[in-house]
Amino acid sequence: ILNVEQSPQSLHVQEGDSTNFTCSFPSSNFYALHWYRWETAKSPEALFVMTLNGDEKKKGRISATLNTKEGYSYLYIKGSQPEDSATYLCAFAIQGAQKLVFGQGTRLTINP
Amino acid sequence: EAGVTQSPTHLIKTRGQQATLRCSPISGHTSVYWYQQALGLGLQFLLWYDEGEERNRGNFPPRFSGRQFPNYSSELNVNALELEDSALYLCASSFGGPYNEQFFGPGTRLTVL
């Protein structure tokens, strides 16, 4: 059974602080790792799709790294803003599985 | 460009009834996916349709079924509803297969009484 673990489950951060959280996944037969942001009352929105070991991607103040050999990805948010409050989901794909397996998410709350 | 749309927003049924949920993908996307998020759980993959065919299904009983129409819109049917089917059902679409970026709809909240 494929398992994707995200930690922590929830996080409270002061506005202006930087933060990061982790997605762990099986390291064998890796194909792709997705990050999504899910704000309350909205639809999940893709942040990054990562496929290469050592990949680093950036979108504004948010960036992600990928280590496929050890099976983890980090998501970083620099200078947190209230609009960053959301649940951040990672989803993992292995070769041939033809589906994404989602973690349970990290719920991030930015305190003003 | 219109995003993924789903209807209805909310659906209330009683145990044993059937529910039908609908999804319209982004124009040009041929792949449609269905996910279930039950209380306290992450998104669980239900079904993937592409070019009118079921390409993959998750670990759900056969009473969860669906179809994809020639215009690529999709329907999810849940027969013989059980209380534990109460959940948020999300539809997503993409170019190509499930490894590509998926675009999600707002979801249908199904409540089974």
XYZ file of C-alpha atoms in Angstrom:
225
model
C 0.000 0.000 0.000
C 1.454 3.350 -1.032
C 1.648 5.852 1.770
C 2.376 9.547 1.545
C 3.095 11.218 4.867
C 2.981 14.942 5.458
C 4.290 16.678 8.551
C 3.358 18.500 10.553
C -0.421 18.034 10.332
C -0.939 21.665 11.304
C 1.203 24.701 11.794
C 0.663 28.184 13.162
C 3.125 30.815 12.019
C 3.416 34.522 12.695
C 2.991 36.850 9.750
C 6.368 37.619 8.266
C 8.026 34.425 9.475
C 9.266 31.766 7.099
C 8.205 28.159 7.391
C 8.599 24.768 5.778
C 6.958 21.373 5.856
C 7.650 17.908 4.595
C 6.171 15.308 2.296
C 7.574 11.756 2.556
C 6.906 9.093 -0.041
C 8.220 5.690 -1.149
C 11.505 6.141 -2.993
C 11.138 3.224 -5.408
C 9.588 3.574 -8.881
C 9.166 7.317 -8.440
C 7.505 9.201 -11.270
C 6.245 12.584 -10.063
C 5.493 14.643 -6.975
C 2.766 17.301 -6.966
C 2.126 20.106 -4.483
C -1.322 21.679 -4.222
C -2.647 24.556 -2.130
C -6.230 24.264 -0.883
C -7.745 27.390 0.587
C -10.972 27.164 2.547
C -14.084 27.275 0.355
C -11.976 27.083 -2.803
C -10.661 24.322 -5.064
C -7.202 22.784 -4.697
C -4.742 24.635 -6.916
C -1.513 23.204 -8.275
C 1.711 24.795 -7.060
C 4.377 22.518 -8.497
C 4.815 19.293 -10.431
C 8.279 17.866 -9.831
C 9.868 14.912 -11.555
C 13.665 15.104 -11.257
C 15.807 14.296 -8.242
C 17.330 17.510 -6.927
C 14.662 19.605 -8.622
C 13.941 22.982 -7.078
C 10.930 25.017 -8.125
C 9.828 28.496 -7.110
C 6.654 30.530 -7.412
C 6.883 33.911 -5.733
C 7.618 33.358 -2.028
C 6.954 29.617 -2.235
C 9.559 27.092 -3.266
C 9.937 23.318 -3.192
C 12.751 20.813 -3.332
C 12.711 17.147 -4.239
C 14.869 14.207 -3.137
C 13.666 11.071 -4.891
C 16.471 8.859 -3.577
C 15.484 9.334 0.048
C 11.801 9.955 -0.674
C 11.003 13.439 0.527
C 10.059 16.905 -0.664
C 10.122 20.161 1.261
C 7.841 23.119 0.698
C 9.145 26.496 1.878
C 7.216 29.707 2.352
C 9.273 32.855 2.872
C 7.809 35.820 4.737
C 4.380 34.275 5.399
C 1.335 36.396 4.643
C -2.288 35.883 5.779
C -3.223 34.793 2.258
C -0.852 31.828 2.630
C -3.270 30.285 5.135
C -4.406 27.060 3.491
C -3.966 23.312 3.516
C -0.955 22.221 1.487
C -1.275 18.802 -0.120
C 1.395 16.707 -1.713
C 0.571 13.889 -4.112
C 2.856 11.145 -5.313
C 2.856 9.083 -8.484
C 4.778 5.889 -9.151
C 5.484 4.557 -12.585
C 2.593 2.583 -13.980
C 0.147 3.315 -11.175
C -1.824 5.792 -13.296
C -3.035 7.762 -10.305
C -1.946 10.267 -7.688
C -1.772 9.282 -4.027
C -2.401 12.265 -1.785
C -1.094 12.943 1.675
C -3.455 14.230 4.337
C -2.048 17.716 4.089
C -0.447 20.318 6.314
C -2.897 22.948 7.527
C -1.069 26.279 7.727
C -2.494 29.220 9.660
C -0.782 32.598 9.520
C -1.338 34.706 12.625
C -1.373 38.475 11.967
C -11.302 30.441 -19.505
C -13.861 28.588 -17.415
C -12.541 26.234 -14.778
C -13.781 22.815 -13.794
C -17.410 22.953 -12.760
C -19.379 20.518 -10.630
C -23.032 20.129 -9.812
C -24.820 20.058 -7.529
C -22.945 21.893 -4.794
C -24.748 19.965 -2.092
C -26.713 16.745 -2.252
C -28.696 15.114 0.528
C -29.812 11.516 0.148
C -30.996 8.733 2.373
C -29.370 5.371 2.858
C -30.039 3.009 -0.034
C -30.726 5.722 -2.588
C -28.589 6.563 -5.613
C -26.620 9.761 -6.108
C -25.463 11.281 -9.388
C -22.734 13.902 -9.430
C -21.686 15.821 -12.532
C -18.455 17.413 -13.693
C -17.455 19.540 -16.678
C -13.717 19.717 -17.351
C -11.703 22.635 -18.621
C -12.127 23.003 -22.370
C -9.568 20.855 -24.161
C -8.929 18.509 -21.243
C -9.802 14.921 -22.056
C -8.962 13.373 -18.681
C -11.372 13.590 -15.762
C -10.690 12.289 -12.266
C -12.951 11.760 -9.278
C -11.755 11.936 -5.687
C -13.455 11.404 -2.345
C -12.559 13.274 0.805
C -14.296 11.735 3.772
C -14.099 13.342 7.207
C -10.615 13.102 8.651
C -9.135 11.479 5.560
C -7.074 12.768 2.663
C -8.174 12.837 -0.949
C -8.806 9.280 -2.104
C -8.615 8.498 -5.816
C -11.876 7.065 -7.139
C -11.877 7.002 -10.950
C -10.046 8.235 -14.021
C -11.756 8.670 -17.391
C -10.043 9.575 -20.623
C -11.491 9.712 -24.122
C -14.725 8.162 -22.895
C -13.103 5.143 -21.257
C -12.505 4.222 -17.632
C -8.699 4.062 -17.368
C -8.217 3.344 -13.687
C -10.196 3.044 -10.493
C -9.256 3.265 -6.857
C -10.016 0.877 -4.050
C -13.769 1.473 -3.943
C -16.667 -0.988 -4.303
C -18.432 -1.430 -7.678
C -21.415 0.621 -6.525
C -19.173 3.604 -7.303
C -19.282 3.976 -11.059
C -19.373 6.632 -13.691
C -18.992 7.544 -17.278
C -17.540 10.137 -19.552
C -19.552 11.678 -22.350
C -18.363 12.628 -25.868
C -17.954 16.247 -24.729
C -15.612 14.931 -21.964
C -17.981 15.844 -19.142
C -18.410 13.116 -16.583
C -20.885 11.649 -14.169
C -20.200 9.808 -10.932
C -22.920 7.460 -9.732
C -23.042 6.036 -6.255
C -25.604 3.275 -5.808
C -27.044 1.835 -2.608
C -25.776 4.771 -0.576
C -24.293 4.076 2.825
C -23.781 6.524 5.676
C -20.010 6.389 5.186
C -20.404 7.685 1.626
C -20.994 11.110 3.139
C -18.046 13.112 1.888
C -16.810 15.868 -0.377
C -16.426 14.600 -3.940
C -13.942 16.488 -6.068
C -13.590 16.299 -9.804
C -10.390 17.284 -11.588
C -9.282 17.449 -15.198
C -5.981 17.540 -17.046
C -4.270 17.295 -20.385
C -3.047 13.755 -20.881
C -2.888 11.461 -17.880
C -2.891 11.784 -14.099
C 0.798 12.610 -13.778
C 0.182 16.055 -15.268
C -1.068 19.044 -13.307
C -4.681 18.498 -12.315
C -7.243 21.290 -12.158
C -9.919 20.816 -9.525
C -13.547 21.783 -9.326
C -15.252 23.155 -6.209
C -16.685 19.806 -5.191
C -20.042 18.287 -4.336
C -20.831 17.739 -0.670
C -22.843 14.523 -0.389
C -24.674 13.863 2.847
C -26.290 10.473 3.410
C -28.903 10.350 6.169
